[in-house]
Amino acid sequence: MARNANAVRRSLNARPVNRALNNTVALRDPRTRAFIAASVATAAWHGSNWSWWRHRNGGFGWVGPLFWPFAFYDIYDYTFWGYPYDDAFWGYGYPDLYAGIFGLYGYDGLMGYAGYLPGYAGRRGGNLDTYAYAPSTGRTNLAQMCGDDSRAIAGLPIEAFQNAIQPNEAQRAALEELANASEKAAAGLKASCPTDVALTAPSRLAAMQQRIEAMIVAVQTVQGPLDKFYGLLSDEQKAQINALSTTRQRPGRTAARAGPAGPACDVTQPGLSEWPTATIEQSVSPTDQQRRYLDALQGAAAEAAETLKQSCQTGPEDALTPPARLVAVGQRLDTMLQAVKTVRTAMDDFYGSLTDEQKAAFDAIGPQQAGGRRHVRGRA
């Protein structure tokens, strides 16, 4: 545990990561956020095969106990700048839900992040459950990935909008209302940062649900003021706002991907929805009743995977304005919440039927996968 805690500390305090976490301008680049997430998410993994649930942009959906780091940045990137920035948001999907259940981490690995959670601030003592992992100085912690500076996040597009349209008094007032709503939404997402470490599959699914629900509230908070502001614009001003996405394309964006297209979301490895049934049978040795619960859980997971897949296939190719893209974001989050709830209900039934010994065996399946006891890429 101490080794993993030191690995997390070194990752968070590494100069490139620490500098980026404390630089709002740098965090506006989704590649920087992906680099931070990848560095910190894999810090406590030693010799693990994690490539199967890495996002296409290089990031990860989980950083220790935190699901969806930099959520508000990802929402804003796609909403205000459009397709060139879609990977960061639309890359989330069923692989992250699956990773929440069978993630490549165990108790020792996850506890390495404990000291960086708000609930562990100032804790001291010899109990391993409250082992003090946080650095003695500096403000680097997981809360920053939840949106530590809400005003800076909320102000991302405001200056660009002002420069693009030269707003009149009514438009300026609506833009200020949008900024205030954005700040409120960002603060709500910050509050959804976990304060404790979720060590079991049911508790990780609960953490996912809480985070997604907070994101949905954030979208709802911003949607009305954004619609109001956009509705006050002339056709010429709307064209100027919509054109911002084409002028803010990320460095290195290839011409082939610069044109309109649907979101590249939920990139699932072949066979990912196939659960490690044989491993569960061998490790847990379920009774007949428990096996029925397990069958229902696997069916719920398959249903969730299909629901999220269909959400991608009917993606918002016609979402060409910021209000329309925010609607698309809200719809995708609603679908993700439905998927998580579907799996969580079945998981609670199955997990609740297990003995303590069986629960321990089930919880160990993720680390077993990481150790290469079965073919991860083919049957994740």
mmCIF file of C-alpha atoms in Angstrom:
data_model
loop_
_atom_site.group_PDB
_atom_site.id
_atom_site.type_symbol
_atom_site.label_atom_id
_atom_site.label_comp_id
_atom_site.label_asym_id
_atom_site.label_seq_id
_atom_site.Cartn_x
_atom_site.Cartn_y
_atom_site.Cartn_z
ATOM 1 C CA MET A 1 0.000 0.000 0.000
ATOM 2 C CA ALA A 2 2.820 2.387 0.864
ATOM 3 C CA ARG A 3 4.487 1.639 -2.471
ATOM 4 C CA ASN A 4 1.316 2.439 -4.386
ATOM 5 C CA ALA A 5 0.716 5.575 -2.319
ATOM 6 C CA ASN A 6 4.215 6.764 -3.167
ATOM 7 C CA ALA A 7 3.593 6.037 -6.852
ATOM 8 C CA VAL A 8 0.437 8.160 -6.815
ATOM 9 C CA ARG A 9 2.232 10.939 -4.961
ATOM 10 C CA ARG A 10 5.095 10.933 -7.452
ATOM 11 C CA SER A 11 2.648 11.036 -10.367
ATOM 12 C CA LEU A 12 0.632 13.946 -8.968
ATOM 13 C CA ASN A 13 3.745 15.869 -7.992
ATOM 14 C CA ALA A 14 5.653 15.222 -11.210
ATOM 15 C CA ARG A 15 6.542 18.588 -12.708
ATOM 16 C CA PRO A 16 4.553 18.241 -15.990
ATOM 17 C CA VAL A 17 1.425 17.005 -14.180
ATOM 18 C CA ASN A 18 1.613 19.483 -11.313
ATOM 19 C CA ARG A 19 2.270 22.390 -13.646
ATOM 20 C CA ALA A 20 -0.661 21.453 -15.898
ATOM 21 C CA LEU A 21 -3.067 20.938 -12.985
ATOM 22 C CA ASN A 22 -2.344 24.449 -11.778
ATOM 23 C CA ASN A 23 -2.557 26.061 -15.226
ATOM 24 C CA THR A 24 -6.107 26.797 -16.368
ATOM 25 C CA VAL A 25 -4.921 27.651 -19.868
ATOM 26 C CA ALA A 26 -3.152 24.302 -20.208
ATOM 27 C CA LEU A 27 -6.229 22.435 -18.960
ATOM 28 C CA ARG A 28 -8.270 23.897 -21.804
ATOM 29 C CA ASP A 29 -6.414 21.513 -24.097
ATOM 30 C CA PRO A 30 -8.084 18.065 -23.877
ATOM 31 C CA ARG A 31 -4.773 16.426 -24.723
ATOM 32 C CA THR A 32 -3.303 17.865 -21.532
ATOM 33 C CA ARG A 33 -6.221 16.548 -19.518
ATOM 34 C CA ALA A 34 -5.828 13.119 -21.102
ATOM 35 C CA PHE A 35 -2.121 13.131 -20.230
ATOM 36 C CA ILE A 36 -2.878 13.976 -16.585
ATOM 37 C CA ALA A 37 -5.606 11.333 -16.329
ATOM 38 C CA ALA A 38 -3.413 8.651 -17.882
ATOM 39 C CA SER A 39 -0.441 9.495 -15.672
ATOM 40 C CA VAL A 40 -2.386 9.456 -12.417
ATOM 41 C CA ALA A 41 -4.834 6.659 -13.274
ATOM 42 C CA THR A 42 -2.041 4.171 -13.944
ATOM 43 C CA ALA A 43 0.271 5.312 -11.140
ATOM 44 C CA ALA A 44 -0.608 2.469 -8.778
ATOM 45 C CA TRP A 45 -0.682 -0.238 -11.442
ATOM 46 C CA HIS A 46 2.375 -2.414 -11.727
ATOM 47 C CA GLY A 47 2.681 -4.616 -14.808
ATOM 48 C CA SER A 48 -1.040 -4.417 -15.565
ATOM 49 C CA ASN A 49 -2.616 -4.605 -18.994
ATOM 50 C CA TRP A 50 -4.765 -1.485 -19.080
ATOM 51 C CA SER A 51 -4.889 -0.798 -22.818
ATOM 52 C CA TRP A 52 -8.341 -2.315 -23.278
ATOM 53 C CA TRP A 53 -10.149 0.510 -21.492
ATOM 54 C CA ARG A 54 -7.984 3.454 -22.462
ATOM 55 C CA HIS A 55 -9.904 6.129 -24.356
ATOM 56 C CA ARG A 56 -9.096 6.917 -27.950
ATOM 57 C CA ASN A 57 -7.723 10.326 -26.954
ATOM 58 C CA GLY A 58 -5.299 8.662 -24.531
ATOM 59 C CA GLY A 59 -7.143 9.366 -21.285
ATOM 60 C CA PHE A 60 -8.966 7.138 -18.833
ATOM 61 C CA GLY A 61 -12.492 7.238 -17.461
ATOM 62 C CA TRP A 62 -11.384 6.548 -13.898
ATOM 63 C CA VAL A 63 -8.575 8.114 -11.876
ATOM 64 C CA GLY A 64 -8.416 5.968 -8.777
ATOM 65 C CA PRO A 65 -11.812 6.397 -7.065
ATOM 66 C CA LEU A 66 -12.822 9.344 -9.280
ATOM 67 C CA PHE A 67 -15.047 8.734 -12.295
ATOM 68 C CA TRP A 68 -14.881 11.207 -15.201
ATOM 69 C CA PRO A 69 -12.089 13.605 -14.232
ATOM 70 C CA PHE A 70 -12.394 17.070 -15.800
ATOM 71 C CA ALA A 71 -16.076 16.455 -16.555
ATOM 72 C CA PHE A 72 -17.043 20.105 -16.929
ATOM 73 C CA TYR A 73 -14.139 20.850 -19.238
ATOM 74 C CA ASP A 74 -15.245 17.935 -21.417
ATOM 75 C CA ILE A 75 -18.838 19.172 -21.531
ATOM 76 C CA TYR A 76 -17.719 22.680 -22.443
ATOM 77 C CA ASP A 77 -15.266 21.553 -25.104
ATOM 78 C CA TYR A 78 -17.913 19.768 -27.104
ATOM 79 C CA THR A 79 -20.757 22.211 -26.408
ATOM 80 C CA PHE A 80 -18.967 25.406 -27.377
ATOM 81 C CA TRP A 81 -16.249 24.302 -29.786
ATOM 82 C CA GLY A 82 -17.969 21.402 -31.505
ATOM 83 C CA TYR A 83 -16.680 18.404 -33.385
ATOM 84 C CA PRO A 84 -12.958 19.114 -33.189
ATOM 85 C CA TYR A 85 -13.256 18.581 -29.432
ATOM 86 C CA ASP A 86 -15.714 15.699 -29.311
ATOM 87 C CA ASP A 87 -13.349 12.911 -28.264
ATOM 88 C CA ALA A 88 -13.001 14.048 -24.652
ATOM 89 C CA PHE A 89 -16.752 13.873 -23.974
ATOM 90 C CA TRP A 90 -18.014 11.210 -26.364
ATOM 91 C CA GLY A 91 -15.207 8.791 -25.501
ATOM 92 C CA TYR A 92 -17.073 7.831 -22.317
ATOM 93 C CA GLY A 93 -19.396 4.847 -22.461
ATOM 94 C CA TYR A 94 -19.806 1.179 -21.632
ATOM 95 C CA PRO A 95 -16.069 0.409 -21.297
ATOM 96 C CA ASP A 96 -15.948 2.811 -18.356
ATOM 97 C CA LEU A 97 -19.002 1.196 -16.780
ATOM 98 C CA TYR A 98 -17.363 -2.208 -17.169
ATOM 99 C CA ALA A 99 -14.115 -0.840 -15.746
ATOM 100 C CA GLY A 100 -16.053 0.382 -12.730
ATOM 101 C CA ILE A 101 -16.972 -3.235 -11.999
ATOM 102 C CA PHE A 102 -13.819 -5.070 -13.075
ATOM 103 C CA GLY A 103 -11.275 -2.273 -12.969
ATOM 104 C CA LEU A 104 -7.580 -3.018 -12.903
ATOM 105 C CA TYR A 105 -7.154 -2.021 -9.303
ATOM 106 C CA GLY A 106 -7.630 -3.466 -5.871
ATOM 107 C CA TYR A 107 -7.727 -2.287 -2.279
ATOM 108 C CA ASP A 108 -4.026 -1.495 -2.027
ATOM 109 C CA GLY A 109 -3.999 0.384 -5.317
ATOM 110 C CA LEU A 110 -7.085 2.476 -4.631
ATOM 111 C CA MET A 111 -6.017 3.402 -1.112
ATOM 112 C CA GLY A 112 -3.008 5.078 -2.667
ATOM 113 C CA TYR A 113 -5.365 7.860 -3.750
ATOM 114 C CA ALA A 114 -7.105 8.223 -0.387
ATOM 115 C CA GLY A 115 -5.095 11.123 0.932
ATOM 116 C CA TYR A 116 -6.016 13.271 -2.057
ATOM 117 C CA LEU A 117 -9.749 13.072 -1.398
ATOM 118 C CA PRO A 118 -11.519 15.888 0.481
ATOM 119 C CA GLY A 119 -12.842 13.483 3.105
ATOM 120 C CA TYR A 120 -9.332 12.436 4.063
ATOM 121 C CA ALA A 121 -7.977 15.943 4.548
ATOM 122 C CA GLY A 122 -6.140 16.230 7.842
ATOM 123 C CA ARG A 123 -6.620 12.593 8.829
ATOM 124 C CA ARG A 124 -3.762 11.044 10.722
ATOM 125 C CA GLY A 125 -3.205 7.855 12.627
ATOM 126 C CA GLY A 126 -1.908 4.344 12.316
ATOM 127 C CA ASN A 127 -5.076 2.785 10.898
ATOM 128 C CA LEU A 128 -4.392 1.719 7.324
ATOM 129 C CA ASP A 129 -7.894 2.777 6.306
ATOM 130 C CA THR A 130 -7.067 6.371 7.177
ATOM 131 C CA TYR A 131 -3.401 6.310 6.252
ATOM 132 C CA ALA A 132 -2.279 9.850 5.446
ATOM 133 C CA TYR A 133 -1.190 9.878 1.828
ATOM 134 C CA ALA A 134 -1.639 13.526 0.959
ATOM 135 C CA PRO A 135 1.453 15.672 0.409
ATOM 136 C CA SER A 136 2.270 18.045 3.246
ATOM 137 C CA THR A 137 2.370 21.032 0.917
ATOM 138 C CA GLY A 138 0.758 22.118 -2.323
ATOM 139 C CA ARG A 139 -2.816 22.019 -3.547
ATOM 140 C CA THR A 140 -2.471 19.109 -5.937
ATOM 141 C CA ASN A 141 -5.310 16.648 -5.286
ATOM 142 C CA LEU A 142 -8.128 14.795 -6.967
ATOM 143 C CA ALA A 143 -10.497 17.671 -6.206
ATOM 144 C CA GLN A 144 -8.724 19.702 -8.889
ATOM 145 C CA MET A 145 -9.815 17.141 -11.451
ATOM 146 C CA CYS A 146 -13.385 17.629 -10.201
ATOM 147 C CA GLY A 147 -13.183 21.338 -11.015
ATOM 148 C CA ASP A 148 -11.369 23.135 -8.235
ATOM 149 C CA ASP A 149 -11.491 26.567 -9.899
ATOM 150 C CA SER A 150 -15.133 26.808 -10.964
ATOM 151 C CA ARG A 151 -14.918 30.445 -12.045
ATOM 152 C CA ALA A 152 -12.044 29.745 -14.407
ATOM 153 C CA ILE A 153 -13.875 26.788 -15.937
ATOM 154 C CA ALA A 154 -17.137 28.692 -16.283
ATOM 155 C CA GLY A 155 -15.419 31.590 -18.032
ATOM 156 C CA LEU A 156 -13.954 29.500 -20.825
ATOM 157 C CA PRO A 157 -16.116 30.703 -23.759
ATOM 158 C CA ILE A 158 -17.296 34.068 -22.437
ATOM 159 C CA GLU A 159 -14.382 36.194 -23.601
ATOM 160 C CA ALA A 160 -14.347 34.469 -26.986
ATOM 161 C CA PHE A 161 -18.066 35.169 -27.420
ATOM 162 C CA GLN A 162 -17.650 38.829 -26.512
ATOM 163 C CA ASN A 163 -14.828 39.289 -28.985
ATOM 164 C CA ALA A 164 -16.715 37.492 -31.735
ATOM 165 C CA ILE A 165 -20.052 39.340 -31.605
ATOM 166 C CA GLN A 166 -19.493 42.658 -29.801
ATOM 167 C CA PRO A 167 -22.721 42.214 -27.764
ATOM 168 C CA ASN A 168 -25.270 44.922 -27.131
ATOM 169 C CA GLU A 169 -26.528 45.642 -23.618
ATOM 170 C CA ALA A 170 -29.203 42.933 -23.575
ATOM 171 C CA GLN A 171 -26.830 40.361 -25.008
ATOM 172 C CA ARG A 172 -24.123 41.325 -22.531
ATOM 173 C CA ALA A 173 -26.559 40.852 -19.651
ATOM 174 C CA ALA A 174 -27.583 37.434 -21.005
ATOM 175 C CA LEU A 175 -23.926 36.497 -21.395
ATOM 176 C CA GLU A 176 -23.279 37.430 -17.771
ATOM 177 C CA GLU A 177 -26.271 35.312 -16.753
ATOM 178 C CA LEU A 178 -24.768 32.427 -18.710
ATOM 179 C CA ALA A 179 -21.428 32.918 -16.959
ATOM 180 C CA ASN A 180 -23.100 32.860 -13.540
ATOM 181 C CA ALA A 181 -25.058 29.728 -14.400
ATOM 182 C CA SER A 182 -21.889 28.084 -15.657
ATOM 183 C CA GLU A 183 -20.092 28.918 -12.427
ATOM 184 C CA LYS A 184 -22.947 27.424 -10.415
ATOM 185 C CA ALA A 185 -22.895 24.282 -12.557
ATOM 186 C CA ALA A 186 -19.128 23.907 -12.187
ATOM 187 C CA ALA A 187 -19.383 24.318 -8.422
ATOM 188 C CA GLY A 188 -21.994 21.563 -8.312
ATOM 189 C CA LEU A 189 -19.722 19.232 -10.223
ATOM 190 C CA LYS A 190 -16.870 20.018 -7.877
ATOM 191 C CA ALA A 191 -19.120 19.024 -4.978
ATOM 192 C CA SER A 192 -19.652 15.614 -6.618
ATOM 193 C CA CYS A 193 -15.984 14.741 -6.108
ATOM 194 C CA PRO A 194 -15.818 11.618 -3.937
ATOM 195 C CA THR A 195 -14.769 12.028 -0.332
ATOM 196 C CA ASP A 196 -14.050 8.359 0.221
ATOM 197 C CA VAL A 197 -12.636 5.411 -1.691
ATOM 198 C CA ALA A 198 -15.159 3.074 -3.331
ATOM 199 C CA LEU A 199 -13.641 -0.403 -2.957
ATOM 200 C CA THR A 200 -16.450 -2.659 -4.258
ATOM 201 C CA ALA A 201 -18.322 -2.919 -7.534
ATOM 202 C CA PRO A 202 -21.656 -1.722 -6.040
ATOM 203 C CA SER A 203 -20.009 1.304 -4.447
ATOM 204 C CA ARG A 204 -18.143 2.164 -7.669
ATOM 205 C CA LEU A 205 -21.392 1.995 -9.627
ATOM 206 C CA ALA A 206 -22.936 4.270 -7.007
ATOM 207 C CA ALA A 207 -20.037 6.704 -7.489
ATOM 208 C CA MET A 208 -20.624 6.638 -11.255
ATOM 209 C CA GLN A 209 -24.313 7.360 -10.782
ATOM 210 C CA GLN A 210 -23.633 10.260 -8.423
ATOM 211 C CA ARG A 211 -21.126 11.805 -10.831
ATOM 212 C CA ILE A 212 -23.390 11.481 -13.876
ATOM 213 C CA GLU A 213 -26.367 12.884 -11.963
ATOM 214 C CA ALA A 214 -24.252 15.911 -11.028
ATOM 215 C CA MET A 215 -23.282 16.358 -14.684
ATOM 216 C CA ILE A 216 -26.941 16.237 -15.715
ATOM 217 C CA VAL A 217 -27.796 18.936 -13.178
ATOM 218 C CA ALA A 218 -24.899 21.018 -14.523
ATOM 219 C CA VAL A 219 -26.235 20.724 -18.069
ATOM 220 C CA GLN A 220 -29.747 21.665 -16.953
ATOM 221 C CA THR A 221 -28.372 24.674 -15.079
ATOM 222 C CA VAL A 222 -26.610 26.020 -18.165
ATOM 223 C CA GLN A 223 -29.139 25.081 -20.854
ATOM 224 C CA GLY A 224 -31.712 27.813 -20.152
ATOM 225 C CA PRO A 225 -29.263 30.745 -19.979
ATOM 226 C CA LEU A 226 -27.455 29.452 -23.083
ATOM 227 C CA ASP A 227 -30.724 29.222 -25.034
ATOM 228 C CA LYS A 228 -31.648 32.735 -23.899
ATOM 229 C CA PHE A 229 -28.304 34.217 -24.943
ATOM 230 C CA TYR A 230 -28.289 32.441 -28.287
ATOM 231 C CA GLY A 231 -31.869 33.505 -28.971
ATOM 232 C CA LEU A 232 -30.894 37.173 -28.641
ATOM 233 C CA LEU A 233 -28.287 36.920 -31.390
ATOM 234 C CA SER A 234 -28.778 38.001 -34.966
ATOM 235 C CA ASP A 235 -28.203 35.484 -37.740
ATOM 236 C CA GLU A 236 -24.823 37.060 -38.423
ATOM 237 C CA GLN A 237 -23.822 36.819 -34.762
ATOM 238 C CA LYS A 238 -24.948 33.191 -34.605
ATOM 239 C CA ALA A 239 -22.797 32.440 -37.620
ATOM 240 C CA GLN A 240 -19.842 34.064 -35.884
ATOM 241 C CA ILE A 241 -20.416 31.992 -32.742
ATOM 242 C CA ASN A 242 -20.817 28.769 -34.736
ATOM 243 C CA ALA A 243 -17.650 29.544 -36.680
ATOM 244 C CA LEU A 244 -15.588 29.579 -33.478
ATOM 245 C CA SER A 245 -15.404 25.793 -33.496
ATOM 246 C CA THR A 246 -13.650 25.758 -36.861
ATOM 247 C CA THR A 247 -11.134 28.396 -35.790
ATOM 248 C CA ARG A 248 -10.273 26.588 -32.538
ATOM 249 C CA GLN A 249 -9.321 23.222 -33.989
ATOM 250 C CA ARG A 250 -6.759 21.451 -31.893
ATOM 251 C CA PRO A 251 -3.156 21.521 -33.069
ATOM 252 C CA GLY A 252 -2.364 18.514 -35.161
ATOM 253 C CA ARG A 253 -5.952 17.930 -36.207
ATOM 254 C CA THR A 254 -5.869 16.105 -39.502
ATOM 255 C CA ALA A 255 -7.833 17.328 -42.486
ATOM 256 C CA ALA A 256 -9.586 13.985 -42.714
ATOM 257 C CA ARG A 257 -11.218 14.511 -39.322
ATOM 258 C CA ALA A 258 -11.759 18.241 -39.527
ATOM 259 C CA GLY A 259 -15.069 18.041 -41.381
ATOM 260 C CA PRO A 260 -18.544 17.389 -39.985
ATOM 261 C CA ALA A 261 -19.140 13.932 -38.618
ATOM 262 C CA GLY A 262 -20.926 12.099 -35.867
ATOM 263 C CA PRO A 263 -19.297 11.701 -32.472
ATOM 264 C CA ALA A 264 -16.744 8.931 -32.061
ATOM 265 C CA CYS A 265 -18.149 7.538 -28.835
ATOM 266 C CA ASP A 266 -18.243 4.343 -26.839
ATOM 267 C CA VAL A 267 -15.349 2.761 -28.714
ATOM 268 C CA THR A 268 -15.747 -0.770 -27.429
ATOM 269 C CA GLN A 269 -13.128 -3.471 -27.902
ATOM 270 C CA PRO A 270 -14.530 -6.606 -29.562
ATOM 271 C CA GLY A 271 -15.967 -8.918 -26.926
ATOM 272 C CA LEU A 272 -15.856 -6.340 -24.142
ATOM 273 C CA SER A 273 -19.454 -6.986 -23.142
ATOM 274 C CA GLU A 274 -18.650 -10.665 -22.582
ATOM 275 C CA TRP A 275 -18.168 -11.034 -18.871
ATOM 276 C CA PRO A 276 -15.507 -13.260 -17.229
ATOM 277 C CA THR A 277 -18.155 -15.894 -16.546
ATOM 278 C CA ALA A 278 -15.720 -18.763 -16.103
ATOM 279 C CA THR A 279 -13.613 -16.733 -13.684
ATOM 280 C CA ILE A 280 -16.669 -15.771 -11.630
ATOM 281 C CA GLU A 281 -17.867 -19.371 -11.515
ATOM 282 C CA GLN A 282 -14.468 -20.583 -10.380
ATOM 283 C CA SER A 283 -13.787 -17.812 -7.861
ATOM 284 C CA VAL A 284 -17.248 -17.247 -6.374
ATOM 285 C CA SER A 285 -18.825 -20.720 -6.775
ATOM 286 C CA PRO A 286 -22.371 -19.283 -6.803
ATOM 287 C CA THR A 287 -25.377 -21.207 -5.575
ATOM 288 C CA ASP A 288 -28.299 -21.792 -7.911
ATOM 289 C CA GLN A 289 -30.077 -18.673 -6.636
ATOM 290 C CA GLN A 290 -26.896 -16.596 -6.882
ATOM 291 C CA ARG A 291 -26.373 -17.872 -10.412
ATOM 292 C CA ARG A 292 -29.829 -16.597 -11.341
ATOM 293 C CA TYR A 293 -28.878 -13.193 -9.973
ATOM 294 C CA LEU A 294 -25.622 -13.389 -11.931
ATOM 295 C CA ASP A 295 -27.481 -14.215 -15.138
ATOM 296 C CA ALA A 296 -29.737 -11.213 -14.547
ATOM 297 C CA LEU A 297 -26.679 -9.032 -13.933
ATOM 298 C CA GLN A 298 -25.030 -10.149 -17.157
ATOM 299 C CA GLY A 299 -28.284 -9.509 -19.000
ATOM 300 C CA ALA A 300 -28.462 -6.015 -17.501
ATOM 301 C CA ALA A 301 -24.886 -5.335 -18.598
ATOM 302 C CA ALA A 302 -25.653 -6.485 -22.136
ATOM 303 C CA GLU A 303 -28.739 -4.262 -22.177
ATOM 304 C CA ALA A 304 -26.695 -1.300 -20.979
ATOM 305 C CA ALA A 305 -24.047 -1.919 -23.622
ATOM 306 C CA GLU A 306 -26.652 -2.041 -26.379
ATOM 307 C CA THR A 307 -28.420 1.076 -25.105
ATOM 308 C CA LEU A 308 -25.185 3.053 -25.115
ATOM 309 C CA LYS A 309 -24.238 1.681 -28.521
ATOM 310 C CA GLN A 310 -27.558 2.782 -30.005
ATOM 311 C CA SER A 311 -27.077 6.216 -28.447
ATOM 312 C CA CYS A 312 -23.835 6.502 -30.384
ATOM 313 C CA GLN A 313 -25.253 5.252 -33.644
ATOM 314 C CA THR A 314 -28.011 7.859 -33.513
ATOM 315 C CA GLY A 315 -25.542 10.552 -32.453
ATOM 316 C CA PRO A 316 -26.134 14.274 -32.962
ATOM 317 C CA GLU A 317 -24.691 14.760 -36.437
ATOM 318 C CA ASP A 318 -27.007 17.728 -36.881
ATOM 319 C CA ALA A 319 -26.022 19.381 -33.585
ATOM 320 C CA LEU A 320 -24.326 22.344 -35.245
ATOM 321 C CA THR A 321 -24.917 25.049 -32.625
ATOM 322 C CA PRO A 322 -23.884 25.304 -28.954
ATOM 323 C CA PRO A 323 -27.479 24.976 -27.647
ATOM 324 C CA ALA A 324 -28.072 21.905 -29.833
ATOM 325 C CA ARG A 325 -24.794 20.316 -28.749
ATOM 326 C CA LEU A 326 -25.629 20.881 -25.074
ATOM 327 C CA VAL A 327 -28.966 19.156 -25.667
ATOM 328 C CA ALA A 328 -27.038 16.246 -27.205
ATOM 329 C CA VAL A 329 -24.768 16.173 -24.151
ATOM 330 C CA GLY A 330 -27.778 16.010 -21.861
ATOM 331 C CA GLN A 331 -29.339 13.194 -23.879
ATOM 332 C CA ARG A 332 -26.116 11.182 -23.811
ATOM 333 C CA LEU A 333 -25.778 11.647 -20.053
ATOM 334 C CA ASP A 334 -29.408 10.584 -19.558
ATOM 335 C CA THR A 335 -28.636 7.410 -21.513
ATOM 336 C CA MET A 336 -25.496 6.758 -19.482
ATOM 337 C CA LEU A 337 -27.434 7.244 -16.255
ATOM 338 C CA GLN A 338 -30.083 4.792 -17.422
ATOM 339 C CA ALA A 339 -27.360 2.259 -18.254
ATOM 340 C CA VAL A 340 -25.649 2.629 -14.884
ATOM 341 C CA LYS A 341 -28.934 2.321 -12.990
ATOM 342 C CA THR A 342 -29.846 -0.798 -14.950
ATOM 343 C CA VAL A 343 -26.587 -2.501 -14.050
ATOM 344 C CA ARG A 344 -26.510 -1.180 -10.499
ATOM 345 C CA THR A 345 -29.922 -2.614 -9.608
ATOM 346 C CA ALA A 346 -28.912 -6.060 -10.830
ATOM 347 C CA MET A 347 -25.490 -5.751 -9.178
ATOM 348 C CA ASP A 348 -27.055 -4.931 -5.813
ATOM 349 C CA ASP A 349 -29.205 -8.072 -6.051
ATOM 350 C CA PHE A 350 -26.285 -10.321 -6.973
ATOM 351 C CA TYR A 351 -23.689 -8.824 -4.637
ATOM 352 C CA GLY A 352 -26.148 -8.668 -1.765
ATOM 353 C CA SER A 353 -26.742 -12.410 -2.063
ATOM 354 C CA LEU A 354 -23.050 -13.259 -1.613
ATOM 355 C CA THR A 355 -21.334 -14.236 1.594
ATOM 356 C CA ASP A 356 -18.410 -12.127 2.806
ATOM 357 C CA GLU A 357 -15.999 -14.716 1.442
ATOM 358 C CA GLN A 358 -17.711 -14.702 -1.956
ATOM 359 C CA LYS A 359 -17.710 -10.894 -2.033
ATOM 360 C CA ALA A 360 -13.971 -10.877 -1.430
ATOM 361 C CA ALA A 361 -13.489 -13.360 -4.266
ATOM 362 C CA PHE A 362 -15.649 -11.292 -6.643
ATOM 363 C CA ASP A 363 -13.845 -8.067 -5.711
ATOM 364 C CA ALA A 364 -10.521 -9.737 -6.540
ATOM 365 C CA ILE A 365 -11.508 -10.590 -10.110
ATOM 366 C CA GLY A 366 -10.389 -7.206 -11.461
ATOM 367 C CA PRO A 367 -6.843 -7.485 -10.079
ATOM 368 C CA GLN A 368 -6.751 -11.090 -11.327
ATOM 369 C CA GLN A 369 -7.446 -9.812 -14.825
ATOM 370 C CA ALA A 370 -4.679 -7.260 -14.440
ATOM 371 C CA GLY A 371 -2.275 -10.034 -13.538
ATOM 372 C CA GLY A 372 -2.936 -11.713 -16.885
ATOM 373 C CA ARG A 373 -4.787 -14.808 -15.626
ATOM 374 C CA ARG A 374 -6.989 -14.624 -18.670
ATOM 375 C CA HIS A 375 -6.959 -12.961 -22.048
ATOM 376 C CA VAL A 376 -7.879 -9.357 -21.211
ATOM 377 C CA ARG A 377 -8.064 -7.934 -24.702
ATOM 378 C CA GLY A 378 -10.343 -10.612 -26.064
ATOM 379 C CA ARG A 379 -12.737 -11.095 -23.180
ATOM 380 C CA ALA A 380 -12.364 -8.022 -20.989
#
